[in-house]
Short mmCIF file of N, CA and C in Angstrom, two decimals:
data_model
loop_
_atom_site.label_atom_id
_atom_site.label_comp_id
_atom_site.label_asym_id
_atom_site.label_seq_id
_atom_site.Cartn_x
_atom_site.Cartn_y
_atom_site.Cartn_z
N UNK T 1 35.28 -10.08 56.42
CA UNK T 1 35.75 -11.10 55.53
C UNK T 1 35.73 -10.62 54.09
N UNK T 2 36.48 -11.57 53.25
CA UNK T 2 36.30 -11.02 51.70
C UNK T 2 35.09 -11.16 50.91
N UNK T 3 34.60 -10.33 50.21
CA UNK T 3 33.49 -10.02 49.54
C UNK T 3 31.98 -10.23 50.59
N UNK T 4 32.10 -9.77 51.70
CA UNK T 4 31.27 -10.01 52.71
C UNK T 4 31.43 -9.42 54.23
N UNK T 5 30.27 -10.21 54.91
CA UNK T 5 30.10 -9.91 56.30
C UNK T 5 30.10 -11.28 56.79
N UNK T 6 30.25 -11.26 58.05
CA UNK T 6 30.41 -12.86 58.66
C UNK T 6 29.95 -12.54 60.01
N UNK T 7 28.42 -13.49 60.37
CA UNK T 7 28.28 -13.13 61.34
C UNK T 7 28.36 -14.77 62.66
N UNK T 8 28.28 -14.58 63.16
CA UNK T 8 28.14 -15.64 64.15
C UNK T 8 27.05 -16.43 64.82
N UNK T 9 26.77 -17.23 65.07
CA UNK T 9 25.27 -18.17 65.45
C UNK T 9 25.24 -19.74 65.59
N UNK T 10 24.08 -20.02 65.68
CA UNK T 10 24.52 -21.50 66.15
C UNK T 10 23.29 -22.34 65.16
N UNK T 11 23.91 -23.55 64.65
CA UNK T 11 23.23 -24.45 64.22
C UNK T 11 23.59 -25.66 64.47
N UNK T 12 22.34 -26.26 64.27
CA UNK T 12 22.55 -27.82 65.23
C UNK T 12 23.30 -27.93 66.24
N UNK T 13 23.09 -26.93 67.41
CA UNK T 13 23.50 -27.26 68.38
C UNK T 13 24.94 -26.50 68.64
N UNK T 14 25.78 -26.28 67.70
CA UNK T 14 26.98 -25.97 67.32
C UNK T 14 27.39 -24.28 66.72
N UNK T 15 28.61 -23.84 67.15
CA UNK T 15 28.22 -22.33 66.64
C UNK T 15 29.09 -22.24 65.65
N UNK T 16 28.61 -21.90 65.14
CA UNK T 16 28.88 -21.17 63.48
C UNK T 16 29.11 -19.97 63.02
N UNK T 17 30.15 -19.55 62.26
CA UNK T 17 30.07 -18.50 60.92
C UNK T 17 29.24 -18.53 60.09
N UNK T 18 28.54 -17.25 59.69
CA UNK T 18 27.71 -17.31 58.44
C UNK T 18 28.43 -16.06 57.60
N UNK T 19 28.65 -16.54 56.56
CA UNK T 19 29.71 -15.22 55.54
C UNK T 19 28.68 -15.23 54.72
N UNK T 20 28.09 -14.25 54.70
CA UNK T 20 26.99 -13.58 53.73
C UNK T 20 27.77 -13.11 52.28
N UNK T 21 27.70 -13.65 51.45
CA UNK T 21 28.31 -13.33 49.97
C UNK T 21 27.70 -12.13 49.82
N UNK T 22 28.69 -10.38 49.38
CA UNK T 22 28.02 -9.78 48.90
C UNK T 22 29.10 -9.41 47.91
N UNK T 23 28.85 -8.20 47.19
CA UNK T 23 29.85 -7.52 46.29
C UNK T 23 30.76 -8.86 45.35
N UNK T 24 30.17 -9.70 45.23
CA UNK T 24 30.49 -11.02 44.41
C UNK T 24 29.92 -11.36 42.97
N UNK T 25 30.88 -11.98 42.50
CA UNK T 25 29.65 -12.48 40.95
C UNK T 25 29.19 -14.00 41.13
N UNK T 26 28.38 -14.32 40.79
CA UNK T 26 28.13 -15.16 40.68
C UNK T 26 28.70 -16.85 40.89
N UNK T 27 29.77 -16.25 39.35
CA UNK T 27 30.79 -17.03 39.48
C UNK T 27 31.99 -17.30 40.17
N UNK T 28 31.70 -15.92 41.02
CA UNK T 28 32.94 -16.08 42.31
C UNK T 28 32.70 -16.91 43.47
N UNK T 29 30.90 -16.59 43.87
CA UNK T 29 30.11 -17.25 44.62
C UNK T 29 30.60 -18.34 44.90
N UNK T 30 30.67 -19.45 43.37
CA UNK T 30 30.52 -20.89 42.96
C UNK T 30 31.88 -21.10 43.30
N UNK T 31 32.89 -20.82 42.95
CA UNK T 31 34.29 -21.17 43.03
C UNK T 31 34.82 -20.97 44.26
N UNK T 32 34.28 -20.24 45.28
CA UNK T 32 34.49 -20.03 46.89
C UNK T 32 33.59 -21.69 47.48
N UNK T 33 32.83 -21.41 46.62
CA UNK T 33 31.56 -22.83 47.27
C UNK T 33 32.64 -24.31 47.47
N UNK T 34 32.50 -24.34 45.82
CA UNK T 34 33.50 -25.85 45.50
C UNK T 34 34.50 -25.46 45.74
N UNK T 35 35.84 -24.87 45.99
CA UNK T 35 36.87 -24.35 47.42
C UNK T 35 36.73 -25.53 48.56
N UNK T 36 35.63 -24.83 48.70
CA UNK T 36 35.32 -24.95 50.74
C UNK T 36 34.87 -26.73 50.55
N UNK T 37 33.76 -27.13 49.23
CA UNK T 37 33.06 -28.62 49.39
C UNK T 37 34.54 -29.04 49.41
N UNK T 38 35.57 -28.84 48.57
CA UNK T 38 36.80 -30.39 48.26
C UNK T 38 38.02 -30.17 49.41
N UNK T 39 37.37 -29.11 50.27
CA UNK T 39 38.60 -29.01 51.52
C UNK T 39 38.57 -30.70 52.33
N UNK T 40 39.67 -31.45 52.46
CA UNK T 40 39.62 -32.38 53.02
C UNK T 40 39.57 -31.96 54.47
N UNK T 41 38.67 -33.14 55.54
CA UNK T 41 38.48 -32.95 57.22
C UNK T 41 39.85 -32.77 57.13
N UNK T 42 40.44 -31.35 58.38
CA UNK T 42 41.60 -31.72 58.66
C UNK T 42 41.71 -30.84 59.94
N UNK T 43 42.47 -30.79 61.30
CA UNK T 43 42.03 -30.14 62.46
C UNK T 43 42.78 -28.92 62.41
N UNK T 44 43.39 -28.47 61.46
CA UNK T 44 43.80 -27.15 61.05
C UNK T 44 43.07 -26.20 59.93
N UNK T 45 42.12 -26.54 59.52
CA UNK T 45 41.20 -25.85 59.19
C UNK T 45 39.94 -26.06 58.96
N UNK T 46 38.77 -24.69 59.27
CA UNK T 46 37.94 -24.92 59.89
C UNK T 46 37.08 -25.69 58.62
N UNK T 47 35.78 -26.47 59.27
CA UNK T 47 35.24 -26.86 58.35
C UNK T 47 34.05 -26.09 57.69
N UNK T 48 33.75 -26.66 56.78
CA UNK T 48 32.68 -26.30 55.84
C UNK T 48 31.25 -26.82 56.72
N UNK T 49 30.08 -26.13 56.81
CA UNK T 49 28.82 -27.04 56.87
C UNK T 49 28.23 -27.16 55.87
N UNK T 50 28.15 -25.91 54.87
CA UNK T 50 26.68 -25.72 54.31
C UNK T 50 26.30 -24.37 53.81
N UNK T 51 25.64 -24.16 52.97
CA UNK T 51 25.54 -22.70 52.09
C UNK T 51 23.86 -22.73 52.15
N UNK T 52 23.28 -21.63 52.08
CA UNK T 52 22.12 -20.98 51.86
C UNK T 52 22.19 -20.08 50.69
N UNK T 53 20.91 -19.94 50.14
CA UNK T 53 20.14 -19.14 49.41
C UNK T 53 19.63 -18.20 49.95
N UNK T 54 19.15 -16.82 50.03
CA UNK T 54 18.08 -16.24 50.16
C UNK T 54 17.75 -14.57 49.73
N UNK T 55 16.88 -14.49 49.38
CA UNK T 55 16.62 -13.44 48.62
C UNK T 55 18.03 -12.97 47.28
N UNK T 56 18.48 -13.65 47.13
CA UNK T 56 19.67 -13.17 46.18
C UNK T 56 20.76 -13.40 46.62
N UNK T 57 20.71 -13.71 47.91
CA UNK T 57 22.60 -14.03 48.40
C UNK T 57 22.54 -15.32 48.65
N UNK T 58 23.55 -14.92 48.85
CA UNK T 58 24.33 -16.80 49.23
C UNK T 58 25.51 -16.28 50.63
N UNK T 59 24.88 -17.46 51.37
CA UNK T 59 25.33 -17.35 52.56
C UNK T 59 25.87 -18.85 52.71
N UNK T 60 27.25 -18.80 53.16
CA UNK T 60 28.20 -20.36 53.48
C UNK T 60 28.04 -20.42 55.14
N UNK T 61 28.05 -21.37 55.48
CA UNK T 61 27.40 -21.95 56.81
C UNK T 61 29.14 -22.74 57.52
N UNK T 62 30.04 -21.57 58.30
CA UNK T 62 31.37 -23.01 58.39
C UNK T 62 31.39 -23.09 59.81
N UNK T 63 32.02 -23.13 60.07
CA UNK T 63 32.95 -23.96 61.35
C UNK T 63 33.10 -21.89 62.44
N UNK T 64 32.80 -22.00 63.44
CA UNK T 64 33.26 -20.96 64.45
C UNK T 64 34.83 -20.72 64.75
N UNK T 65 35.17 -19.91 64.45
CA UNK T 65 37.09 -19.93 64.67
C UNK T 65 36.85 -18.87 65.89
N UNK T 66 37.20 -18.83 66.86
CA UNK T 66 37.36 -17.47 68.03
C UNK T 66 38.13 -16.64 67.75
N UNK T 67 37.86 -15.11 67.33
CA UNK T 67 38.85 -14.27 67.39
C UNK T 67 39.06 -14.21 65.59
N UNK T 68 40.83 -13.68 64.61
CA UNK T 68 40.91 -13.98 63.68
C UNK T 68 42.52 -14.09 63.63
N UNK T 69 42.65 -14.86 62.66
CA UNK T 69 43.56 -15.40 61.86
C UNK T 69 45.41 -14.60 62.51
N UNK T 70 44.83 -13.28 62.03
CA UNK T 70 46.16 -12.36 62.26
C UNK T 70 46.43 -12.58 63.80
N UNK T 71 45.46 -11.94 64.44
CA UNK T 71 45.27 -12.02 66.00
C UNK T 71 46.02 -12.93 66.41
N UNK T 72 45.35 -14.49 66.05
CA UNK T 72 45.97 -15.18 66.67
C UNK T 72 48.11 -15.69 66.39
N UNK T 73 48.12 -15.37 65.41
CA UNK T 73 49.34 -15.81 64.83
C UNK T 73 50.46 -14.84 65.23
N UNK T 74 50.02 -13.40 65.63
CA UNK T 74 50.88 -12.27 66.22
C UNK T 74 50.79 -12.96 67.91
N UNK T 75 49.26 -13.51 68.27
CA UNK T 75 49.79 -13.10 69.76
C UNK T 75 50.43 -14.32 70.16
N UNK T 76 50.77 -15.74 69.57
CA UNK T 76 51.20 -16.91 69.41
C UNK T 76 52.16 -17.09 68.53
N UNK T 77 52.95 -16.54 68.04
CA UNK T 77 53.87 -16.84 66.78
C UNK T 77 54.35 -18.71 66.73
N UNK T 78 53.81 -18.89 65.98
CA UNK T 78 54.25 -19.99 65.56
C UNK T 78 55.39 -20.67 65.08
N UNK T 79 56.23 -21.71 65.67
CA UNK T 79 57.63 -22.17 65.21
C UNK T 79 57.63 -22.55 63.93
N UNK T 80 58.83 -22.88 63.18
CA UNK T 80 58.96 -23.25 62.01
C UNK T 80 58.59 -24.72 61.87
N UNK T 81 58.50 -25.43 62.66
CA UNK T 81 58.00 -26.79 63.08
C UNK T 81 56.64 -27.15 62.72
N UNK T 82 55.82 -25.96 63.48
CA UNK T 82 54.22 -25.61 63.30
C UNK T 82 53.82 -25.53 62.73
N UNK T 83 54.64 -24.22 61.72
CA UNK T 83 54.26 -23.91 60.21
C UNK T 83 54.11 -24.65 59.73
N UNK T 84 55.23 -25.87 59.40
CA UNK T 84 55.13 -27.08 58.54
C UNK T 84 54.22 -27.72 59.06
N UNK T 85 53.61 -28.37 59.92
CA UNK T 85 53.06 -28.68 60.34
C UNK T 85 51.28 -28.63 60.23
N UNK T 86 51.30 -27.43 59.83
CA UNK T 86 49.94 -27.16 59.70
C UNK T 86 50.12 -27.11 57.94
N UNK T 87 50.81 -27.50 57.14
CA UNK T 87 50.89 -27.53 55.70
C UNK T 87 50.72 -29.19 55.37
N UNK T 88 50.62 -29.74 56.85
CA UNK T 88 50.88 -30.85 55.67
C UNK T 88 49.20 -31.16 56.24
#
């Protein structure tokens, strides 16, 4: 992932991404953070849980996606219907 590693795990029951912030400033940190808090629920993208502290990083807590992004969109190409579709 960008400026990071992303690993996989489960909280509350539920499995999760954890994107470990590294090679980041501070202020990049924050503006990825509030990003992800004002994403409205929506079933096309994944959600936000929750961010950590620890020892100096910051780690965001989201939603499990299987697989990635490219992967899926090459081995599924999506109609022009879809596209729109997932914009609105």
């Amino acid at each position: 992932g960008n400026f990071g590693s992303v690993f996989s795990g489960t909280y509350d029951d539920r499995d999760v991404a954890l994107k470990v912030l590294t090679s980041i400033s501070l202020t990049e940190a924050q503006q990825e953070l509030q990003m992800l808090r004002s994403l409205p629920q929506h079933d096309n993208l994944i959600r936000f849980i929750g961010y950590l502290e620890h020892n100096g990083s910051l780690g965001l807590v989201i939603e499990l996606m299987e697989g990635d992004l490219e992967t899926r969109l090459r081995k599924d190409p999506l109609t022009l219907s879809q596209k729109i579709e997932c914009c609105l």
